[in-house]
């Protein structure tokens, strides 16, 4: 029988990789994990966590304004970008330490190096050039921002990675993209007082979301003062002294201190030695896996963003836990990618789970749409003109709730709980017999008694 240096070698110390390595090691397997940058990966180091801290920072401006309606006089306020960056960096370093502690506590070997495949069982540690062997390999190398190399002047632009480390807060920013990362950063920078323009080539931001959420958020962002240019693309970026000159497709011209490209992410598979190991990728470079996250090479698994299935932290972690069940617990388990609750940490937030109205109309013959739009109680005294939108989509035949969408404060928190109800297959009748929690915004979800309108064969009737 062949003997290997390790039972498991994990490439990539992000959400999926750390979970795979830690749990396998805690089961007594001999595990090593390699990370080329910082443990914690995208989510902890330059994704979800620092992003959410920035979101909080950017909301204080509105909190101070709102306070007046409640009788408070807030003294002169000022914002210190460098202080925020330092505090954020300290918290990220703390979290990185926790990730490493979890790994070493489980007896996984932590390697601070890039790793590349040599063959199906051999990995080269780039820092030392040493090779090691493993019975099983997990590739969890995530993704990176698409640099948009076709754009003249792309090298003058930044991605979300650099946005977390800007030396100075810019006075103005152009953000390119219509996905959640672009939208979230637009709200963050605007909230911190930066003149913000969002440029998106599509007809409406957040293409995969329900149309009411997309439109509602667009209007709310514009009302706050964010400029949104849809059906628009960048033609060229050039330097003009300290500033950047941006030419757009429709012959427009913009100037800004910073241009942030957020036009999607590409899988981290370049130079990984996949060909040498015989691992297949798709045309975008994502690793092709079966329902169990196994590649075409039986002892090599791939999970998380590098497989380009659903690019979210909890999904990468779930895929890692399914890998553990399949490989080490004799319990083959397929990751469940159905009905994933998620949030956009825009301002206002979007929380969503299940089908959009458009998808529901395509998949179900009869759909009941329950929709409420209202001013939240908190906005009455603050005088803020924002609206909340809540929407439930119900299959008219089975009465199952098949989609739930919220635009407004704490929508992400609500989506997490709604996710349980949709996963459990709750019907509209279950919602109706649930007592409201009063006074909350969420009570609207259980008090929308009559449909606002219905769809038959996808057409509003
Ligand atoms: C700005 C931003 C905001 C986000 N916000 C959210 C959010 O709010 N909620 C959410 O659920 N998701 C969010 N995400 C997505 C989330 O971060 C990813 O889905 C998640 O991190 C994927 O985990 P992963 O393990 O697949 O990869 P990653 O976390 O990206 O980890 C991969 C790791 O592998 C390392 N690596 C790559 N190649 C090698 C190599 N050859 N050798 C050694 N190491 C290597 C990388 O340095 C990286 O640390 C956000 C992402 C971004 C960019």
Coordinates of C-alpha atoms and ligand atoms in Angstrom, one line a residue:
X1 CA 0.0 0.0 0.0
X2 CA 1.4 3.5 -0.9
X3 CA 2.2 5.7 2.0
X4 CA 1.8 9.4 1.8
X5 CA 3.2 12.3 3.9
X6 CA -0.4 13.4 4.7
X7 CA -3.9 12.0 4.7
X8 CA -5.2 15.3 3.4
X9 CA -3.5 18.4 1.9
X10 CA -5.6 21.5 1.5
X11 CA -4.6 24.3 -0.9
X12 CA -6.1 27.6 0.2
X13 CA -6.7 28.9 3.8
X14 CA -10.0 30.6 3.2
X15 CA -13.6 29.7 4.3
X16 CA -13.7 26.3 2.6
X17 CA -10.1 25.3 3.0
X18 CA -9.8 26.1 6.7
X19 CA -13.0 24.2 7.5
X20 CA -12.0 21.1 5.6
X21 CA -8.5 21.1 7.2
X22 CA -9.7 21.8 10.7
X23 CA -12.5 19.2 10.8
X24 CA -10.4 16.5 9.1
X25 CA -7.6 17.1 11.5
X26 CA -10.0 16.9 14.5
X27 CA -11.1 13.5 13.2
X28 CA -7.5 12.3 13.6
X29 CA -6.3 12.7 10.0
X30 CA -2.8 13.9 9.3
X31 CA -3.5 17.2 7.6
X32 CA -1.5 20.1 6.1
X33 CA -2.9 23.3 4.8
X34 CA -1.1 25.9 2.6
X35 CA -2.1 29.6 2.3
X36 CA -0.2 32.0 0.1
X37 CA -1.5 35.3 1.6
X38 CA -3.3 35.4 4.9
X39 CA -5.4 32.8 6.8
X40 CA -9.1 33.5 6.7
X41 CA -9.1 34.0 3.0
X42 CA -11.3 36.5 1.1
X43 CA -14.1 36.5 3.6
X44 CA -12.1 37.5 6.6
X45 CA -9.2 39.4 5.0
X46 CA -10.8 41.3 2.1
X47 CA -14.4 40.4 1.8
X48 CA -17.4 39.9 4.0
X49 CA -16.0 40.9 7.3
X50 CA -14.0 44.1 6.5
X51 CA -16.8 45.1 4.1
X52 CA -19.5 44.8 6.9
X53 CA -17.2 46.9 9.2
X54 CA -17.1 49.5 6.5
X55 CA -20.8 49.4 6.1
X56 CA -21.3 50.1 9.8
X57 CA -18.8 53.0 9.6
X58 CA -20.6 54.5 6.7
X59 CA -24.0 54.5 8.5
X60 CA -23.1 56.9 11.3
X61 CA -23.6 60.0 9.2
X62 CA -27.3 59.1 8.8
X63 CA -27.6 58.0 12.5
X64 CA -26.4 61.5 13.5
X65 CA -28.9 63.1 11.2
X66 CA -31.7 60.9 12.4
X67 CA -31.0 61.7 16.0
X68 CA -32.3 65.2 15.7
X69 CA -35.9 64.1 15.2
X70 CA -35.6 62.2 18.5
X71 CA -34.5 65.2 20.4
X72 CA -30.8 64.8 20.3
X73 CA -28.4 67.5 19.4
X74 CA -25.2 65.9 18.1
X75 CA -22.1 68.1 18.2
X76 CA -19.8 68.6 15.3
X77 CA -18.7 65.2 13.9
X78 CA -15.8 64.3 11.8
X79 CA -14.5 61.1 10.3
X80 CA -11.0 59.7 10.3
X81 CA -10.4 57.2 7.5
X82 CA -7.0 56.1 8.8
X83 CA -8.5 55.4 12.2
X84 CA -11.1 53.2 10.6
X85 CA -8.5 51.3 8.6
X86 CA -6.3 50.7 11.6
X87 CA -9.2 49.5 13.7
X88 CA -10.4 47.2 10.9
X89 CA -6.9 45.9 10.4
X90 CA -6.6 45.1 14.1
X91 CA -9.9 43.1 14.1
X92 CA -8.9 41.2 10.9
X93 CA -5.5 40.3 12.5
X94 CA -7.4 39.0 15.5
X95 CA -9.7 36.9 13.4
X96 CA -6.8 35.6 11.4
X97 CA -5.2 34.5 14.6
X98 CA -8.4 32.7 15.6
X99 CA -8.4 30.8 12.3
X100 CA -4.9 29.7 12.8
X101 CA -5.5 28.8 16.5
X102 CA -8.4 26.6 15.4
X103 CA -6.2 24.8 12.9
X104 CA -3.3 24.2 15.2
X105 CA -5.6 23.3 18.0
X106 CA -6.9 20.5 15.8
X107 CA -3.3 19.5 15.0
X108 CA -3.4 20.6 11.3
X109 CA 0.0 21.7 10.0
X110 CA -0.1 25.3 8.9
X111 CA 2.0 26.2 5.9
X112 CA 2.5 29.8 4.9
X113 CA 3.2 29.3 1.2
X114 CA 1.7 29.0 -2.2
X115 CA 1.2 25.4 -3.2
X116 CA 0.9 23.9 -6.6
X117 CA 0.1 20.5 -7.9
X118 CA 2.8 18.3 -9.4
X119 CA 0.7 15.3 -10.0
X120 CA -2.5 13.8 -8.5
X121 CA -0.9 13.1 -5.1
X122 CA 2.1 15.5 -5.0
X123 CA 2.1 19.2 -4.1
X124 CA 5.0 21.6 -4.4
X125 CA 5.5 24.2 -1.6
X126 CA 6.6 27.2 -3.6
X127 CA 8.4 29.0 -0.8
X128 CA 10.9 26.1 -0.3
X129 CA 10.5 24.2 -3.5
X130 CA 9.9 21.1 -1.4
X131 CA 7.3 18.5 -2.5
X132 CA 5.0 16.6 -0.3
X133 CA 2.5 13.8 -1.0
X134 CA -1.1 13.3 0.2
X135 CA -3.7 10.7 -0.2
X136 CA -6.5 13.2 -0.7
X137 CA -6.2 16.8 -1.9
X138 CA -8.7 19.6 -1.5
X139 CA -8.4 22.7 -3.7
X140 CA -10.0 25.7 -2.1
X141 CA -8.1 28.5 -3.7
X142 CA -11.1 30.8 -4.2
X143 CA -11.3 33.6 -6.7
X144 CA -9.9 37.1 -7.4
X145 CA -11.3 40.3 -8.9
X146 CA -11.5 40.3 -12.7
X147 CA -8.9 43.0 -13.6
X148 CA -10.7 43.9 -16.9
X149 CA -7.5 43.9 -18.9
X150 CA -9.4 44.8 -22.1
X151 CA -10.1 48.3 -20.7
X152 CA -7.4 50.8 -21.7
X153 CA -6.1 52.2 -18.4
X154 CA -7.2 49.2 -16.3
X155 CA -3.9 49.3 -14.4
X156 CA -4.9 52.7 -13.0
X157 CA -8.0 51.3 -11.4
X158 CA -8.4 49.4 -8.2
X159 CA -10.4 46.3 -7.2
X160 CA -12.2 45.5 -3.9
X161 CA -8.9 44.2 -2.6
X162 CA -7.3 47.6 -2.7
X163 CA -10.4 49.4 -1.5
X164 CA -9.7 48.0 2.0
X165 CA -6.3 49.6 2.1
X166 CA -6.6 53.0 0.4
X167 CA -4.1 55.5 2.0
X168 CA -6.6 58.3 1.8
X169 CA -10.3 58.5 1.6
X170 CA -11.0 59.7 -2.0
X171 CA -13.1 62.8 -2.6
X172 CA -14.8 61.1 -5.6
X173 CA -15.0 57.6 -6.9
X174 CA -16.4 55.8 -10.0
X175 CA -17.4 52.2 -9.3
X176 CA -17.9 49.9 -12.2
X177 CA -20.3 47.0 -11.9
X178 CA -23.8 46.2 -10.9
X179 CA -23.3 43.2 -8.7
X180 CA -23.6 43.2 -4.9
X181 CA -19.9 44.1 -4.3
X182 CA -20.2 47.2 -6.6
X183 CA -23.5 48.2 -5.0
X184 CA -22.2 47.7 -1.4
X185 CA -19.1 49.8 -2.0
X186 CA -21.1 52.5 -3.7
X187 CA -23.2 52.9 -0.5
X188 CA -20.1 52.6 1.8
X189 CA -18.2 55.4 0.0
X190 CA -21.2 57.6 -0.4
X191 CA -22.0 57.2 3.4
X192 CA -18.4 58.3 4.1
X193 CA -18.9 61.5 2.2
X194 CA -17.3 60.5 -1.1
X195 CA -18.9 61.7 -4.3
X196 CA -20.0 58.4 -5.8
X197 CA -20.9 57.3 -9.4
X198 CA -21.9 53.7 -10.2
X199 CA -21.5 52.7 -13.8
X200 CA -23.3 49.5 -14.9
X201 CA -23.6 48.2 -18.5
X202 CA -27.0 46.4 -17.8
X203 CA -30.5 47.8 -17.6
X204 CA -30.7 47.7 -13.8
X205 CA -28.4 46.9 -10.9
X206 CA -28.3 43.5 -9.2
X207 CA -29.4 41.5 -12.2
X208 CA -30.3 38.2 -10.4
X209 CA -32.5 39.8 -7.7
X210 CA -36.3 40.4 -7.7
X211 CA -37.2 43.5 -9.8
X212 CA -38.9 45.3 -6.8
X213 CA -35.7 45.0 -4.8
X214 CA -33.6 46.2 -7.8
X215 CA -35.8 49.2 -8.6
X216 CA -36.4 50.0 -4.9
X217 CA -32.7 50.1 -4.0
X218 CA -31.8 52.0 -7.2
X219 CA -34.3 54.7 -6.3
X220 CA -33.2 54.8 -2.6
X221 CA -29.5 55.2 -3.7
X222 CA -30.3 58.0 -6.1
X223 CA -32.4 59.7 -3.4
X224 CA -29.3 59.7 -1.2
X225 CA -27.2 61.3 -3.8
X226 CA -25.4 58.4 -5.5
X227 CA -25.2 58.8 -9.3
X228 CA -26.1 55.6 -11.1
X229 CA -25.5 55.3 -14.8
X230 CA -27.1 52.1 -16.3
X231 CA -26.6 51.0 -19.9
X232 CA -23.2 52.5 -19.7
X233 CA -19.6 51.2 -19.9
X234 CA -16.1 52.5 -19.5
X235 CA -14.1 53.1 -22.8
X236 CA -10.9 54.3 -21.3
X237 CA -9.3 55.5 -18.1
X238 CA -6.3 57.9 -18.2
X239 CA -4.4 59.9 -15.7
X240 CA -5.0 63.7 -15.5
X241 CA -2.6 65.0 -12.8
X242 CA -3.7 63.5 -9.5
X243 CA -7.1 62.6 -10.9
X244 CA -8.4 60.0 -13.3
X245 CA -10.3 60.8 -16.5
X246 CA -12.9 58.3 -17.4
X247 CA -14.3 58.1 -20.9
X248 CA -17.6 56.2 -21.2
X249 CA -19.2 54.4 -24.1
X250 CA -22.0 57.0 -24.6
X251 CA -19.3 59.7 -25.0
X252 CA -19.6 60.8 -21.5
X253 CA -16.6 61.9 -19.4
X254 CA -16.2 61.6 -15.7
X255 CA -13.3 62.5 -13.4
X256 CA -12.6 60.8 -10.1
X257 CA -9.8 60.3 -7.6
X258 CA -10.4 56.5 -7.7
X259 CA -11.9 54.1 -10.2
X260 CA -13.0 50.8 -8.6
X261 CA -13.7 47.8 -10.9
X262 CA -16.1 45.3 -9.5
X263 CA -17.1 43.4 -12.6
X264 CA -17.0 39.9 -11.2
X265 CA -14.5 37.4 -9.9
X266 CA -12.4 34.8 -11.7
X267 CA -11.4 31.4 -10.2
X268 CA -7.8 31.1 -8.8
X269 CA -6.6 28.3 -11.0
X270 CA -3.8 29.9 -13.0
X271 CA -0.4 28.2 -12.5
X272 CA -1.9 25.7 -10.0
X273 CA -0.6 22.7 -11.8
X274 CA -4.1 21.4 -12.7
X275 CA -2.9 20.1 -16.0
X276 CA 0.0 18.2 -14.5
X277 CA -2.5 16.6 -12.1
X278 CA -5.1 16.0 -14.8
X279 CA -7.8 18.1 -13.2
X280 CA -10.4 19.5 -15.6
X281 CA -11.5 23.1 -15.7
X282 CA -14.4 24.8 -17.6
X283 CA -13.8 27.6 -20.1
X284 CA -13.8 30.2 -17.3
X285 CA -11.0 28.4 -15.5
X286 CA -13.3 27.1 -12.7
X287 CA -12.6 23.5 -11.5
X288 CA -15.3 21.1 -12.7
X289 CA -16.7 18.9 -9.9
X290 CA -19.4 16.4 -9.5
X291 CA -22.3 16.6 -7.1
X292 CA -19.9 15.7 -4.2
X293 CA -17.3 18.3 -5.1
X294 CA -15.0 15.6 -6.5
X295 CA -13.0 16.6 -9.6
X296 CA -12.4 14.2 -12.5
X297 CA -9.3 13.0 -10.5
X298 CA -10.9 10.8 -7.8
X299 CA -8.6 11.7 -4.9
X300 CA -8.8 15.5 -5.6
X301 CA -11.8 17.6 -4.4
X302 CA -12.4 21.2 -5.1
X303 CA -14.8 23.5 -3.2
X304 CA -15.8 27.1 -2.7
X305 CA -15.4 29.9 -5.2
X306 CA -12.8 28.1 -7.3
X307 CA -15.6 25.8 -8.5
X308 CA -17.8 28.9 -9.4
X309 CA -21.0 27.3 -8.1
X310 CA -22.4 29.8 -5.6
X311 CA -19.8 32.4 -4.4
X312 CA -20.7 32.8 -0.8
X313 CA -18.9 32.0 2.4
X314 CA -21.5 29.8 4.0
X315 CA -21.7 27.8 0.8
X316 CA -17.9 27.2 0.8
X317 CA -18.2 26.1 4.4
X318 CA -21.2 23.8 3.7
X319 CA -19.3 22.2 0.8
X320 CA -16.4 21.6 3.1
X321 CA -18.6 19.9 5.6
X322 CA -20.2 17.7 2.9
X323 CA -16.6 16.8 1.8
X324 CA -15.9 15.6 5.3
X325 CA -19.0 13.5 5.4
X326 CA -18.3 12.0 2.0
X327 CA -14.6 11.3 2.5
X328 CA -14.2 10.6 6.2
X329 CA -17.5 9.6 7.6
X330 CA -18.6 7.1 5.0
X331 CA -21.7 9.2 4.4
X332 CA -21.7 10.5 0.8
X333 CA -23.3 13.9 1.0
X334 CA -24.1 16.4 -1.8
X335 CA -24.0 20.1 -1.0
X336 CA -27.5 21.5 -1.1
X337 CA -27.5 24.7 -3.2
X338 CA -31.2 25.1 -3.2
X339 CA -33.0 28.1 -1.6
X340 CA -30.0 29.9 -0.2
X341 CA -30.9 33.0 1.8
X342 CA -28.6 35.9 1.2
X343 CA -28.2 39.6 1.7
X344 CA -26.9 42.7 0.0
X345 CA -25.4 45.1 2.6
X346 CA -26.5 48.1 0.7
X347 CA -28.2 51.0 2.4
X348 CA -31.1 50.1 2.6
X349 CA -30.2 46.4 2.8
X350 CA -31.7 43.6 0.7
X351 CA -32.5 40.3 2.3
X352 CA -33.7 37.5 0.0
X353 CA -34.5 33.8 -0.2
X354 CA -36.1 31.7 -2.9
X355 CA -37.4 32.6 -6.3
X356 CA -37.7 36.1 -7.7
X357 CA -41.1 37.1 -9.1
X358 CA -39.8 36.5 -12.6
X359 CA -38.5 33.0 -11.8
X360 CA -41.7 32.1 -9.9
X361 CA -43.8 33.1 -12.9
X362 CA -41.8 30.9 -15.1
X363 CA -41.8 27.8 -12.9
X364 CA -45.3 27.9 -11.4
X365 CA -48.7 28.2 -13.1
X366 CA -50.4 30.3 -10.4
X367 CA -48.4 32.6 -8.2
X368 CA -49.8 34.9 -5.5
X369 CA -47.7 38.1 -4.9
X370 CA -48.0 39.7 -1.5
X371 CA -46.3 43.1 -1.5
X372 CA -46.2 45.8 1.1
X373 CA -44.4 49.1 0.9
X374 CA -44.3 51.4 3.9
X375 CA -42.4 53.9 5.9
X376 CA -40.8 52.2 8.9
X377 CA -41.7 53.5 12.4
X378 CA -38.2 54.7 13.0
X379 CA -38.3 57.0 10.0
X380 CA -41.3 58.9 11.2
X381 CA -39.6 61.0 13.9
X382 CA -36.3 61.0 12.1
X383 CA -38.1 62.4 9.0
X384 CA -36.1 60.1 6.7
X385 CA -38.1 59.5 3.6
X386 CA -37.0 55.9 3.1
X387 CA -39.4 53.1 2.4
X388 CA -39.4 49.4 3.2
X389 CA -40.6 46.8 0.7
X390 CA -41.6 43.3 1.7
X391 CA -42.7 40.7 -0.7
X392 CA -43.8 37.1 -0.5
X393 CA -44.4 34.8 -3.5
X394 CA -46.7 31.9 -3.0
X395 CA -47.4 28.9 -5.2
X396 CA -51.2 29.2 -5.7
X397 CA -51.6 25.4 -5.9
X398 CA -49.6 24.1 -2.9
X399 CA -49.7 27.4 -0.9
X400 CA -46.0 27.1 -0.3
X401 CA -44.0 30.3 0.1
X402 CA -41.5 30.1 -2.7
X403 CA -39.8 33.5 -2.5
X404 CA -39.4 36.2 0.2
X405 CA -37.7 39.5 -0.5
X406 CA -37.1 42.5 1.8
X407 CA -35.6 45.9 1.2
X408 CA -35.0 47.9 4.3
X409 CA -33.2 48.0 7.7
X410 CA -32.1 44.6 9.0
X411 CA -33.3 42.8 5.9
X412 CA -30.3 40.5 6.1
X413 CA -31.1 39.4 9.6
X414 CA -34.7 38.7 8.6
X415 CA -33.6 36.8 5.5
X416 CA -31.7 34.4 7.7
X417 CA -34.9 33.5 9.6
X418 CA -37.1 33.5 6.6
X419 CA -34.6 31.0 5.1
X420 CA -35.5 28.5 7.7
X421 CA -39.2 28.8 6.9
X422 CA -38.7 28.4 3.1
X423 CA -36.3 25.5 3.6
X424 CA -38.9 23.8 5.9
X425 CA -41.5 24.3 3.1
X426 CA -43.8 26.5 5.1
X427 CA -47.1 27.6 3.5
X428 CA -48.7 31.0 3.4
X429 CA -51.2 29.6 5.9
X430 CA -48.3 28.9 8.3
X431 CA -47.3 32.5 8.0
X432 CA -50.9 33.7 8.5
X433 CA -51.3 31.7 11.8
X434 CA -48.0 33.1 13.1
X435 CA -48.6 35.8 15.7
X436 CA -47.0 39.2 14.8
X437 CA -44.3 40.7 16.9
X438 CA -45.4 44.2 17.4
X439 CA -44.2 46.9 16.7
X440 CA -41.6 45.6 14.3
X441 CA -41.1 46.0 10.6
X442 CA -41.0 42.2 10.2
X443 CA -44.6 41.8 11.4
X444 CA -45.6 42.8 7.9
X445 CA -44.5 39.4 6.8
X446 CA -47.3 37.7 8.7
X447 CA -50.0 40.3 8.2
X448 CA -50.3 40.5 4.4
X449 CA -53.6 38.7 4.2
X450 CA -54.7 39.3 0.6
X451 CA -52.5 39.0 -2.5
X452 CA -51.5 42.3 -4.1
X453 CA -51.8 40.6 -7.4
X454 CA -51.5 37.2 -9.0
X455 CA -49.6 35.7 -11.9
X456 CA -51.0 33.1 -14.2
X457 CA -48.5 31.5 -16.6
X458 CA -46.2 34.3 -15.7
X459 CA -48.6 37.0 -16.7
X460 CA -50.0 39.5 -14.1
X461 CA -53.8 39.0 -13.8
Ligands
LIG1 C1 -15.7 42.4 -1.3 C2 -16.3 41.0 -1.1 C3 -17.4 41.0 -0.2 C4 -18.0 39.7 0.1 N1 -19.1 39.7 0.9 C5 -19.7 38.5 1.2 C6 -20.8 38.5 2.1 O1 -21.2 39.5 2.6 N2 -21.3 37.3 2.4 C7 -20.8 36.1 1.8 O2 -21.3 35.0 2.1 N3 -19.8 36.1 0.9 C8 -19.2 37.3 0.6 N4 -18.1 37.3 -0.3 C9 -17.7 36.1 -0.9 C10 -16.8 35.2 0.0 O3 -15.8 36.0 0.5 C11 -16.3 34.0 -0.7 O4 -17.4 33.3 -1.3 C12 -15.6 33.0 0.2 O5 -14.5 33.7 0.8 C13 -15.1 31.8 -0.6 O6 -14.4 31.0 0.2 P1 -13.3 30.0 -0.5 O7 -12.8 29.2 0.6 O8 -13.8 29.4 -1.7 O9 -12.1 31.0 -1.0 P2 -11.3 32.2 -0.3 O10 -11.9 32.6 0.9 O11 -11.1 33.2 -1.4 O12 -10.0 31.5 0.0 C14 -9.0 31.1 -0.9 C15 -7.7 31.2 -0.3 O13 -6.7 30.5 -1.1 C16 -5.5 31.2 -1.2 N5 -4.8 30.7 -2.3 C17 -5.1 30.8 -3.7 N6 -4.3 30.1 -4.4 C18 -3.4 29.5 -3.6 C19 -2.3 28.6 -3.7 N7 -2.0 28.2 -5.0 N8 -1.6 28.2 -2.7 C20 -2.0 28.6 -1.4 N9 -3.0 29.5 -1.2 C21 -3.7 29.9 -2.3 C22 -6.0 32.7 -1.3 O14 -4.9 33.5 -0.9 C23 -7.2 32.7 -0.3 O15 -6.8 33.0 1.0 C24 -17.5 38.6 -0.5 C25 -16.4 38.6 -1.4 C26 -15.8 39.8 -1.7 C27 -14.6 39.9 -2.6

